[in-house]
Amino acid sequence: MILDEGLVFMSDTRTNAGLDNISTFRKMTLWEQPGERVITLMAAGNLATTQAVVSLLDERSKSPEERKPSLLQVPSLFQAARVVAETLREVIEQHGKGGLQSDSPFGATLIIGGQIAGSPPRLFMIYPEGNFIEAGEDTPFFQIGETKYGRPILVRAYDRGLGFEAAMKLLLVSFDSTVKTNLTVGAPFDYHFYPTDSLQAGPRGRIAQDDPYFQVISKGWGDALKDALDSLPEFRFEG
């Protein structure tokens, strides 16, 4: 999400191919050239596809002679989004026929954001087909993967003026609501909070399921919902 203070990223780490095959994989990747650029990428969808995309982007960032431009060479975040989109499309095409269809088993959706010196922070969401959109005033945050359970909380409570600490609380409440209703989402949660114009990685880390603060947030939110429900007027049947 976009805040006045900067950009905020959070991802879960659960991947699964059925209830008996659940694993933990990092879905967030960070590229940094302090003083020049910081780029964060988050992925959802087919694990083989997302890992191939990240591996290609990482390899090309370390090989200047590679014919394709790398994320560490492009002059803008828009161009970085194009590079990621082209890489995603390339991987999907290699994985199977019909890979450009959004319902492909090889499909993936990505979020890329950050800042390159000389331009403001920007945030993009990239679709499996390789096209992408940019966050702005009307759409200040993006979600990928499982969105429906945590989205109502973001819609109601998001404010661009939130500080990083308040944003952390909001995101954890949103993820907690999703975890409680969908087995495909789970802790630990990776995060990166990028301060505008710092041009270096900001606070980042991982919050485990048993993290004391997350447990307080989870229980407190559940109790608050019950209290709010109890405080509403009772329905009365007529007659």
Tab-separated table of C-alpha atoms in Angstrom:
chain	number	residue	atom	x	y	z
A	1	MET	CA	0.000	0.000	0.000
A	2	ILE	CA	0.958	3.633	-0.564
A	3	LEU	CA	1.222	5.915	2.464
A	4	ASP	CA	2.431	9.484	2.851
A	5	GLU	CA	5.309	7.991	4.836
A	6	GLY	CA	6.265	5.495	2.145
A	7	LEU	CA	5.412	2.066	0.756
A	8	VAL	CA	4.284	-0.899	2.826
A	9	PHE	CA	4.612	-4.547	1.777
A	10	MET	CA	3.470	-7.706	3.558
A	11	SER	CA	3.140	-11.289	2.356
A	12	ASP	CA	2.310	-14.626	3.883
A	13	THR	CA	4.514	-17.662	3.215
A	14	ARG	CA	2.106	-20.567	2.795
A	15	THR	CA	1.916	-22.577	-0.416
A	16	ASN	CA	-0.112	-25.713	-0.864
A	17	ALA	CA	-1.119	-28.331	-3.379
A	18	GLY	CA	-3.871	-29.803	-1.222
A	19	LEU	CA	-4.490	-30.098	2.489
A	20	ASP	CA	-1.811	-32.780	2.870
A	21	ASN	CA	0.920	-30.835	1.058
A	22	ILE	CA	1.491	-27.480	2.768
A	23	SER	CA	4.877	-25.755	2.670
A	24	THR	CA	6.463	-22.431	3.575
A	25	PHE	CA	8.206	-20.332	0.926
A	26	ARG	CA	9.226	-16.685	0.874
A	27	LYS	CA	7.003	-14.686	-1.491
A	28	MET	CA	8.818	-11.351	-1.116
A	29	THR	CA	12.105	-10.397	-2.821
A	30	LEU	CA	14.117	-7.209	-2.383
A	31	TRP	CA	16.714	-5.611	-4.669
A	32	GLU	CA	18.669	-2.658	-3.293
A	33	GLN	CA	21.366	-0.250	-4.444
A	34	PRO	CA	21.625	2.136	-1.465
A	35	GLY	CA	21.281	5.753	-2.546
A	36	GLU	CA	20.105	4.764	-6.027
A	37	ARG	CA	17.135	2.360	-5.924
A	38	VAL	CA	15.083	-0.038	-3.819
A	39	ILE	CA	12.673	-2.494	-5.479
A	40	THR	CA	10.380	-4.958	-3.717
A	41	LEU	CA	8.555	-7.787	-5.494
A	42	MET	CA	5.753	-9.962	-4.099
A	43	ALA	CA	4.278	-13.010	-5.822
A	44	ALA	CA	1.137	-15.140	-5.707
A	45	GLY	CA	0.140	-18.098	-7.840
A	46	ASN	CA	1.949	-21.133	-9.193
A	47	LEU	CA	5.106	-21.625	-7.111
A	48	ALA	CA	7.215	-22.947	-9.993
A	49	THR	CA	6.294	-19.907	-12.067
A	50	THR	CA	6.974	-17.334	-9.362
A	51	GLN	CA	10.287	-18.902	-8.373
A	52	ALA	CA	11.384	-19.041	-12.017
A	53	VAL	CA	10.519	-15.354	-12.478
A	54	VAL	CA	12.432	-14.305	-9.371
A	55	SER	CA	15.425	-16.478	-10.311
A	56	LEU	CA	15.592	-14.988	-13.807
A	57	LEU	CA	15.293	-11.423	-12.528
A	58	ASP	CA	17.960	-12.063	-9.905
A	59	GLU	CA	20.319	-13.734	-12.368
A	60	ARG	CA	19.948	-10.929	-14.904
A	61	SER	CA	20.608	-8.323	-12.233
A	62	LYS	CA	23.995	-9.963	-11.654
A	63	SER	CA	24.888	-10.300	-15.340
A	64	PRO	CA	25.233	-6.881	-17.011
A	65	GLU	CA	26.069	-8.521	-20.329
A	66	GLU	CA	22.649	-10.219	-20.423
A	67	ARG	CA	20.741	-9.027	-23.503
A	68	LYS	CA	17.650	-8.174	-21.467
A	69	PRO	CA	17.745	-5.122	-19.153
A	70	SER	CA	17.953	-5.864	-15.436
A	71	LEU	CA	16.029	-4.300	-12.575
A	72	LEU	CA	19.268	-2.632	-11.475
A	73	GLN	CA	19.689	-0.852	-14.815
A	74	VAL	CA	16.223	0.390	-15.806
A	75	PRO	CA	15.713	4.159	-15.431
A	76	SER	CA	12.230	4.060	-13.833
A	77	LEU	CA	9.827	1.875	-11.857
A	78	PHE	CA	7.565	1.801	-14.905
A	79	GLN	CA	10.369	0.215	-16.893
A	80	ALA	CA	11.014	-2.165	-13.996
A	81	ALA	CA	7.362	-3.222	-14.124
A	82	ARG	CA	7.736	-3.847	-17.863
A	83	VAL	CA	10.803	-6.019	-17.289
A	84	VAL	CA	8.972	-8.072	-14.654
A	85	ALA	CA	5.869	-8.376	-16.836
A	86	GLU	CA	7.913	-9.575	-19.813
A	87	THR	CA	9.768	-12.074	-17.623
A	88	LEU	CA	6.483	-13.412	-16.221
A	89	ARG	CA	5.040	-13.810	-19.697
A	90	GLU	CA	8.238	-15.503	-20.879
A	91	VAL	CA	8.129	-18.047	-18.044
A	92	ILE	CA	4.421	-18.824	-18.517
A	93	GLU	CA	4.910	-19.315	-22.236
A	94	GLN	CA	7.755	-21.746	-21.569
A	95	HIS	CA	5.721	-23.720	-19.038
A	96	GLY	CA	2.841	-24.632	-21.290
A	97	LYS	CA	0.591	-23.827	-24.200
A	98	GLY	CA	-2.138	-21.344	-23.460
A	99	GLY	CA	0.032	-19.868	-20.717
A	100	LEU	CA	-1.169	-16.346	-21.430
A	101	GLN	CA	-4.644	-17.213	-20.155
A	102	SER	CA	-5.301	-15.979	-16.630
A	103	ASP	CA	-6.808	-19.323	-15.605
A	104	SER	CA	-3.652	-21.190	-16.594
A	105	PRO	CA	-2.278	-23.626	-13.976
A	106	PHE	CA	1.055	-21.853	-14.524
A	107	GLY	CA	-0.380	-18.401	-13.832
A	108	ALA	CA	0.923	-15.909	-11.299
A	109	THR	CA	0.203	-12.356	-10.192
A	110	LEU	CA	2.898	-9.981	-8.957
A	111	ILE	CA	3.232	-6.702	-7.103
A	112	ILE	CA	6.314	-4.550	-7.661
A	113	GLY	CA	7.058	-1.295	-5.907
A	114	GLY	CA	9.859	0.911	-4.731
A	115	GLN	CA	11.752	4.009	-5.769
A	116	ILE	CA	14.514	4.919	-8.197
A	117	ALA	CA	16.503	8.127	-7.652
A	118	GLY	CA	14.956	11.068	-9.463
A	119	SER	CA	11.349	9.854	-9.307
A	120	PRO	CA	8.737	9.259	-6.583
A	121	PRO	CA	7.867	5.868	-5.083
A	122	ARG	CA	5.558	3.824	-7.342
A	123	LEU	CA	3.555	0.625	-7.005
A	124	PHE	CA	2.311	-1.734	-9.756
A	125	MET	CA	0.281	-4.936	-9.966
A	126	ILE	CA	1.173	-7.311	-12.819
A	127	TYR	CA	-1.343	-9.806	-14.194
A	128	PRO	CA	-0.560	-13.297	-15.613
A	129	GLU	CA	-1.131	-11.968	-19.138
A	130	GLY	CA	1.795	-9.577	-18.678
A	131	ASN	CA	-0.203	-6.339	-18.488
A	132	PHE	CA	-0.136	-4.192	-15.355
A	133	ILE	CA	-1.761	-1.275	-13.547
A	134	GLU	CA	-0.354	1.377	-11.201
A	135	ALA	CA	-1.620	2.324	-7.757
A	136	GLY	CA	-2.830	5.887	-7.309
A	137	GLU	CA	-5.303	8.074	-5.460
A	138	ASP	CA	-8.299	5.911	-6.386
A	139	THR	CA	-6.498	2.587	-5.860
A	140	PRO	CA	-3.889	3.159	-3.124
A	141	PHE	CA	-3.300	-0.502	-2.292
A	142	PHE	CA	-3.141	-3.848	-4.081
A	143	GLN	CA	-3.843	-7.402	-2.958
A	144	ILE	CA	-2.957	-10.611	-4.747
A	145	GLY	CA	-3.693	-14.229	-3.938
A	146	GLU	CA	-6.540	-14.694	-1.449
A	147	THR	CA	-8.117	-11.257	-1.078
A	148	LYS	CA	-11.785	-11.447	-0.168
A	149	TYR	CA	-11.530	-12.029	3.601
A	150	GLY	CA	-8.943	-9.375	4.450
A	151	ARG	CA	-10.014	-6.741	1.944
A	152	PRO	CA	-13.052	-5.343	3.833
A	153	ILE	CA	-10.793	-4.350	6.723
A	154	LEU	CA	-8.395	-2.516	4.422
A	155	VAL	CA	-11.240	-0.751	2.620
A	156	ARG	CA	-12.747	0.478	5.883
A	157	ALA	CA	-9.586	1.375	7.813
A	158	TYR	CA	-6.986	2.427	5.208
A	159	ASP	CA	-5.843	6.024	5.432
A	160	ARG	CA	-2.928	7.432	3.460
A	161	GLY	CA	-1.817	9.342	6.543
A	162	LEU	CA	-1.227	6.186	8.591
A	163	GLY	CA	2.236	5.832	10.088
A	164	PHE	CA	4.216	2.638	9.623
A	165	GLU	CA	3.315	1.344	13.091
A	166	ALA	CA	-0.423	1.827	12.478
A	167	ALA	CA	-0.062	0.238	9.044
A	168	MET	CA	1.551	-2.829	10.616
A	169	LYS	CA	-1.438	-3.211	12.936
A	170	LEU	CA	-3.887	-2.822	10.040
A	171	LEU	CA	-2.115	-5.393	7.878
A	172	LEU	CA	-1.876	-7.937	10.681
A	173	VAL	CA	-5.597	-7.598	11.388
A	174	SER	CA	-6.308	-8.080	7.699
A	175	PHE	CA	-4.079	-11.164	7.481
A	176	ASP	CA	-5.484	-12.582	10.717
A	177	SER	CA	-9.005	-12.403	9.311
A	178	THR	CA	-7.837	-14.219	6.181
A	179	VAL	CA	-5.919	-16.909	8.075
A	180	LYS	CA	-8.967	-17.688	10.213
A	181	THR	CA	-11.112	-18.356	7.142
A	182	ASN	CA	-8.750	-19.794	4.518
A	183	LEU	CA	-6.216	-22.596	4.942
A	184	THR	CA	-4.218	-21.461	1.903
A	185	VAL	CA	-2.928	-18.413	3.813
A	186	GLY	CA	-0.709	-18.662	6.863
A	187	ALA	CA	2.133	-17.246	8.938
A	188	PRO	CA	4.927	-16.370	9.090
A	189	PHE	CA	4.393	-12.979	7.453
A	190	ASP	CA	7.252	-11.123	5.746
A	191	TYR	CA	7.196	-7.334	5.696
A	192	HIS	CA	9.139	-4.392	4.291
A	193	PHE	CA	8.315	-0.751	5.071
A	194	TYR	CA	10.080	1.612	2.668
A	195	PRO	CA	10.393	5.301	3.761
A	196	THR	CA	9.912	7.753	0.886
A	197	ASP	CA	13.155	9.204	-0.539
A	198	SER	CA	15.370	7.106	1.730
A	199	LEU	CA	16.642	5.059	-1.248
A	200	GLN	CA	17.563	2.244	1.084
A	201	ALA	CA	15.619	-0.652	2.554
A	202	GLY	CA	13.527	0.263	5.570
A	203	PRO	CA	12.274	-1.851	8.475
A	204	ARG	CA	11.850	-5.464	7.336
A	205	GLY	CA	11.505	-8.831	8.945
A	206	ARG	CA	9.228	-11.774	9.613
A	207	ILE	CA	6.354	-12.226	12.070
A	208	ALA	CA	5.721	-15.804	13.190
A	209	GLN	CA	2.391	-17.297	14.218
A	210	ASP	CA	3.469	-17.288	17.877
A	211	ASP	CA	4.779	-13.711	17.806
A	212	PRO	CA	3.505	-12.055	21.029
A	213	TYR	CA	2.299	-8.900	19.278
A	214	PHE	CA	0.472	-10.875	16.600
A	215	GLN	CA	-1.228	-12.958	19.282
A	216	VAL	CA	-2.378	-9.783	21.048
A	217	ILE	CA	-3.695	-8.380	17.756
A	218	SER	CA	-5.493	-11.611	16.866
A	219	LYS	CA	-7.226	-12.000	20.239
A	220	GLY	CA	-7.921	-8.282	20.602
A	221	TRP	CA	-9.539	-8.064	17.175
A	222	GLY	CA	-11.732	-11.093	17.882
A	223	ASP	CA	-12.828	-9.680	21.228
A	224	ALA	CA	-13.481	-6.249	19.699
A	225	LEU	CA	-15.726	-7.778	17.032
A	226	LYS	CA	-17.743	-9.623	19.665
A	227	ASP	CA	-18.086	-6.461	21.759
A	228	ALA	CA	-19.150	-4.466	18.701
A	229	LEU	CA	-21.796	-7.056	17.832
A	230	ASP	CA	-23.115	-7.077	21.385
A	231	SER	CA	-23.334	-3.280	21.390
A	232	LEU	CA	-25.641	-3.170	18.362
A	233	PRO	CA	-29.410	-2.922	19.001
A	234	GLU	CA	-31.281	-6.218	19.174
A	235	PHE	CA	-33.643	-7.256	16.391
A	236	ARG	CA	-37.291	-7.532	17.513
A	237	PHE	CA	-39.841	-9.814	15.885
A	238	GLU	CA	-43.237	-8.208	15.498
A	239	GLY	CA	-46.317	-9.764	17.074
